[in-house]
Amino acid sequence: SQKIEQNSEALNIQEGKTDTLTCNYTNYSPAYLEWYRQDPGRGPVFLLLIRENEKEKRKERLKVTFDTTLKQSLFHITASQPADSATYLCALPYNNNDMRFGAGTRLTVKP
Amino acid sequence: NAGVTQTPKFQVLKTGQSMTLQCAQDMNHEYMSWYRQDPGMGLRLIHYSVGAGITDQGEVPNGYNVSRSTTEDFPLRLLSAAPSQTSVYFCASSYSSERKLFFGSGTQLSVL
């Protein structure tokens, strides 16, 4: 069966550091992958989309990689700030109309 | 431009009651969907619609109905609430075949 696993439930890092969140998937062959941010009590907010033919995508202090051989996406935040504290979700298309989400990684950036 | 608006924000039901969660978007998106979010399980798709008059089931459709009479509105109906339907419900819409979903702020539902 299909699975999407995000590396750990929670990560704590110091302000200014870089951290990496992992999204691994099995029994999918996605044409693209998306990352979302979710703050407590709010709906997820779309951050980045990366396609299968793109190795890397950047947006401001965010960098996402997509390795279809390893079936893995890495999400990097550089120069982290307390405002980056949130839950980060990866999502893959199961079919044309069904996005499947990982359970998320809760990131806390301490000042 | 309000985006995706969900009402109510909170709701408590007794087992067996029915209710409708409302969702409206003002972005002229053809695609709309309902997800539920449970701790440790991620978001799971309940139903979706690719346009007015067209709906289909997602991963966990049992106990829920939807209809799409207009592009803007996509209500979710709980027919006979059960404690297993206690969850946070999110409506989402998209303008693209690549999803890039826009989410509402959610409805927290408790079924006693």
Short mmCIF file of C-alpha atoms in Angstrom, two decimals:
data_model
loop_
_atom_site.label_atom_id
_atom_site.label_comp_id
_atom_site.label_asym_id
_atom_site.label_seq_id
_atom_site.Cartn_x
_atom_site.Cartn_y
_atom_site.Cartn_z
CA SER A 1 0.00 0.00 0.00
CA GLN A 2 1.07 3.61 -0.48
CA LYS A 3 2.84 5.36 2.36
CA ILE A 4 4.15 8.86 2.96
CA GLU A 5 6.47 9.19 5.94
CA GLN A 6 7.92 12.38 7.32
CA ASN A 7 11.11 11.96 9.30
CA SER A 8 9.95 12.72 12.76
CA GLU A 9 7.01 14.16 14.56
CA ALA A 10 8.94 17.09 16.03
CA LEU A 11 12.26 18.87 15.57
CA ASN A 12 13.79 21.57 17.75
CA ILE A 13 16.56 23.81 16.43
CA GLN A 14 18.30 27.02 17.41
CA GLU A 15 17.65 30.26 15.60
CA GLY A 16 20.04 30.81 12.73
CA LYS A 17 20.67 27.13 12.11
CA THR A 18 19.77 25.14 9.02
CA ASP A 19 17.62 22.06 9.30
CA THR A 20 16.36 19.39 6.97
CA LEU A 21 12.94 17.77 6.96
CA THR A 22 12.50 14.49 5.14
CA CYS A 23 9.57 13.08 3.19
CA ASN A 24 9.83 9.46 2.06
CA TYR A 25 7.22 7.69 0.00
CA THR A 26 6.57 4.12 -1.14
CA ASN A 27 4.42 2.69 -3.92
CA TYR A 28 3.92 6.08 -5.56
CA SER A 29 5.31 7.45 -8.80
CA PRO A 30 4.42 11.12 -8.44
CA ALA A 31 4.91 13.57 -11.28
CA TYR A 32 5.40 16.29 -8.65
CA LEU A 33 5.48 16.82 -4.91
CA GLU A 34 4.28 19.74 -2.79
CA TRP A 35 5.22 21.19 0.59
CA TYR A 36 2.81 23.06 2.87
CA ARG A 37 3.14 24.96 6.11
CA GLN A 38 0.50 24.70 8.83
CA ASP A 39 0.27 26.93 11.89
CA PRO A 40 -1.77 25.87 14.96
CA GLY A 41 -5.49 26.32 14.42
CA ARG A 42 -5.05 27.26 10.76
CA GLY A 43 -5.32 25.52 7.42
CA PRO A 44 -2.20 24.46 5.51
CA VAL A 45 -0.58 27.04 3.23
CA PHE A 46 1.09 26.01 -0.03
CA LEU A 47 4.85 26.71 -0.11
CA LEU A 48 6.54 24.95 -3.01
CA LEU A 49 5.94 22.49 -5.81
CA ILE A 50 8.76 20.46 -7.34
CA ARG A 51 8.36 18.33 -10.47
CA GLU A 52 9.95 14.94 -11.10
CA ASN A 53 12.37 16.40 -13.67
CA GLU A 54 13.56 19.11 -11.22
CA LYS A 55 16.29 18.18 -8.78
CA GLU A 56 16.02 21.30 -6.67
CA LYS A 57 13.70 24.27 -6.11
CA ARG A 58 14.35 27.39 -4.05
CA LYS A 59 12.13 30.07 -2.57
CA GLU A 60 13.76 32.68 -0.33
CA ARG A 61 15.33 30.70 2.58
CA LEU A 62 13.65 27.44 1.55
CA LYS A 63 15.14 24.73 -0.63
CA VAL A 64 13.43 21.52 -1.70
CA THR A 65 14.99 18.54 -3.44
CA PHE A 66 13.27 15.62 -5.11
CA ASP A 67 14.99 12.29 -5.72
CA THR A 68 12.69 9.89 -7.59
CA THR A 69 15.24 7.07 -7.30
CA LEU A 70 15.39 7.29 -3.53
CA LYS A 71 11.66 8.19 -3.41
CA GLN A 72 12.48 11.08 -1.15
CA SER A 73 12.11 14.85 -0.87
CA LEU A 74 14.20 16.99 1.45
CA PHE A 75 13.01 20.37 2.73
CA HIS A 76 15.72 22.75 3.96
CA ILE A 77 15.27 25.97 5.92
CA THR A 78 18.40 28.11 6.13
CA ALA A 79 19.03 30.84 8.72
CA SER A 80 15.98 29.67 10.63
CA GLN A 81 13.89 32.13 12.62
CA PRO A 82 11.33 31.64 15.41
CA ALA A 83 8.68 32.67 12.87
CA ASP A 84 9.51 29.49 10.93
CA SER A 85 8.06 27.44 13.80
CA ALA A 86 5.16 25.47 12.31
CA THR A 87 4.21 22.03 11.06
CA TYR A 88 5.46 21.23 7.57
CA LEU A 89 3.54 18.78 5.40
CA CYS A 90 4.55 17.05 2.20
CA ALA A 91 1.90 15.97 -0.31
CA LEU A 92 1.87 13.77 -3.40
CA PRO A 93 -0.76 13.28 -6.10
CA TYR A 94 -2.37 9.85 -5.70
CA ASN A 95 -4.28 10.43 -8.90
CA ASN A 96 -5.31 13.53 -10.79
CA ASN A 97 -7.74 14.63 -8.10
CA ASP A 98 -6.45 13.23 -4.84
CA MET A 99 -3.51 14.75 -2.99
CA ARG A 100 -2.18 12.51 -0.22
CA PHE A 101 -0.47 14.13 2.73
CA GLY A 102 2.16 13.03 5.20
CA ALA A 103 1.42 13.45 8.90
CA GLY A 104 3.79 16.40 9.10
CA THR A 105 6.88 17.43 11.07
CA ARG A 106 6.43 20.04 13.82
CA LEU A 107 9.43 22.38 13.73
CA THR A 108 10.25 24.63 16.69
CA VAL A 109 12.93 27.28 16.27
CA LYS A 110 14.20 28.54 19.63
CA PRO A 111 15.62 32.07 19.94
CA ASN B 1 -10.80 38.67 -1.69
CA ALA B 2 -11.67 36.26 1.16
CA GLY B 3 -10.20 33.04 -0.34
CA VAL B 4 -11.78 29.89 1.13
CA THR B 5 -14.33 30.50 3.89
CA GLN B 6 -15.54 27.74 6.18
CA THR B 7 -18.34 27.87 8.73
CA PRO B 8 -18.76 27.11 11.55
CA LYS B 9 -15.33 27.16 13.25
CA PHE B 10 -16.47 24.87 16.05
CA GLN B 11 -19.35 22.45 16.39
CA VAL B 12 -20.46 19.89 18.96
CA LEU B 13 -22.96 17.24 17.93
CA LYS B 14 -24.61 14.33 19.61
CA THR B 15 -24.37 10.89 18.04
CA GLY B 16 -26.99 10.52 15.34
CA GLN B 17 -27.44 14.21 14.61
CA SER B 18 -26.91 15.57 11.13
CA MET B 19 -25.32 18.82 10.07
CA THR B 20 -23.78 20.63 7.12
CA LEU B 21 -20.34 22.21 7.06
CA GLN B 22 -20.26 25.16 4.70
CA CYS B 23 -17.45 26.04 2.32
CA ALA B 24 -17.28 28.91 -0.15
CA GLN B 25 -14.48 30.25 -2.33
CA ASP B 26 -14.31 33.47 -4.32
CA MET B 27 -11.36 32.61 -6.57
CA ASN B 28 -13.39 30.97 -9.34
CA HIS B 29 -11.63 27.64 -8.74
CA GLU B 30 -13.08 24.63 -10.51
CA TYR B 31 -11.60 22.09 -8.09
CA MET B 32 -12.84 21.91 -4.49
CA SER B 33 -12.32 19.25 -1.85
CA TRP B 34 -12.93 18.28 1.77
CA TYR B 35 -10.26 16.80 4.04
CA ARG B 36 -10.30 15.63 7.60
CA GLN B 37 -7.22 15.89 9.81
CA ASP B 38 -6.67 13.55 12.73
CA PRO B 39 -3.62 13.49 15.02
CA GLY B 40 -0.74 11.46 13.59
CA MET B 41 -2.65 10.58 10.41
CA GLY B 42 -2.27 13.54 8.12
CA LEU B 43 -4.98 15.00 5.97
CA ARG B 44 -7.31 12.51 4.31
CA LEU B 45 -9.54 13.32 1.35
CA ILE B 46 -13.27 12.80 1.92
CA HIS B 47 -14.89 14.05 -1.31
CA TYR B 48 -13.91 16.32 -4.15
CA SER B 49 -15.45 18.15 -7.09
CA VAL B 50 -13.91 19.19 -10.40
CA GLY B 51 -16.75 21.55 -11.29
CA ALA B 52 -20.38 22.41 -10.70
CA GLY B 53 -22.54 19.29 -10.83
CA ILE B 54 -19.56 16.90 -10.59
CA THR B 55 -18.51 15.20 -7.35
CA ASP B 56 -16.57 12.07 -6.50
CA GLN B 57 -15.34 10.11 -3.51
CA GLY B 58 -11.93 10.39 -1.95
CA GLU B 59 -10.13 8.12 0.48
CA VAL B 60 -12.63 8.23 3.38
CA PRO B 61 -16.12 9.07 2.03
CA ASN B 62 -18.34 6.91 4.26
CA GLY B 63 -20.83 8.87 6.37
CA TYR B 64 -20.49 12.05 4.31
CA ASN B 65 -22.36 13.57 1.36
CA VAL B 66 -21.50 16.49 -0.87
CA SER B 67 -23.08 18.46 -3.68
CA ARG B 68 -21.81 21.21 -5.97
CA SER B 69 -24.58 23.33 -7.39
CA THR B 70 -22.38 26.40 -7.99
CA THR B 71 -18.68 26.99 -8.63
CA GLU B 72 -18.40 28.89 -5.34
CA ASP B 73 -20.00 26.53 -2.81
CA PHE B 74 -19.19 22.98 -1.72
CA PRO B 75 -21.07 21.94 1.45
CA LEU B 76 -20.24 18.74 3.35
CA ARG B 77 -23.12 16.90 5.02
CA LEU B 78 -22.79 14.51 7.91
CA LEU B 79 -25.81 12.24 7.65
CA SER B 80 -25.81 10.65 11.12
CA ALA B 81 -22.84 11.80 13.21
CA ALA B 82 -20.68 9.22 14.94
CA PRO B 83 -17.86 9.71 17.49
CA SER B 84 -15.40 8.47 14.82
CA GLN B 85 -16.19 11.64 12.88
CA THR B 86 -14.69 13.82 15.60
CA SER B 87 -11.95 15.62 13.69
CA VAL B 88 -10.85 18.89 12.15
CA TYR B 89 -12.34 19.40 8.70
CA PHE B 90 -10.72 21.48 5.99
CA CYS B 91 -12.13 22.65 2.71
CA ALA B 92 -9.64 23.35 -0.08
CA SER B 93 -9.78 24.65 -3.63
CA SER B 94 -7.43 24.82 -6.57
CA TYR B 95 -7.23 26.40 -10.01
CA SER B 96 -4.63 24.08 -11.42
CA SER B 97 -4.28 20.47 -12.43
CA GLU B 98 -1.20 20.58 -10.21
CA ARG B 99 -3.02 21.02 -6.98
CA LYS B 100 -1.43 23.95 -5.09
CA LEU B 101 -4.38 23.82 -2.73
CA PHE B 102 -5.83 26.85 -0.97
CA PHE B 103 -7.26 25.79 2.40
CA GLY B 104 -9.91 27.28 4.63
CA SER B 105 -9.26 27.79 8.33
CA GLY B 106 -11.02 24.59 9.37
CA THR B 107 -13.99 23.38 11.40
CA GLN B 108 -13.34 21.56 14.66
CA LEU B 109 -16.10 19.00 15.12
CA SER B 110 -16.75 16.96 18.24
CA VAL B 111 -19.32 14.17 18.25
CA LEU B 112 -20.36 13.03 21.70
#
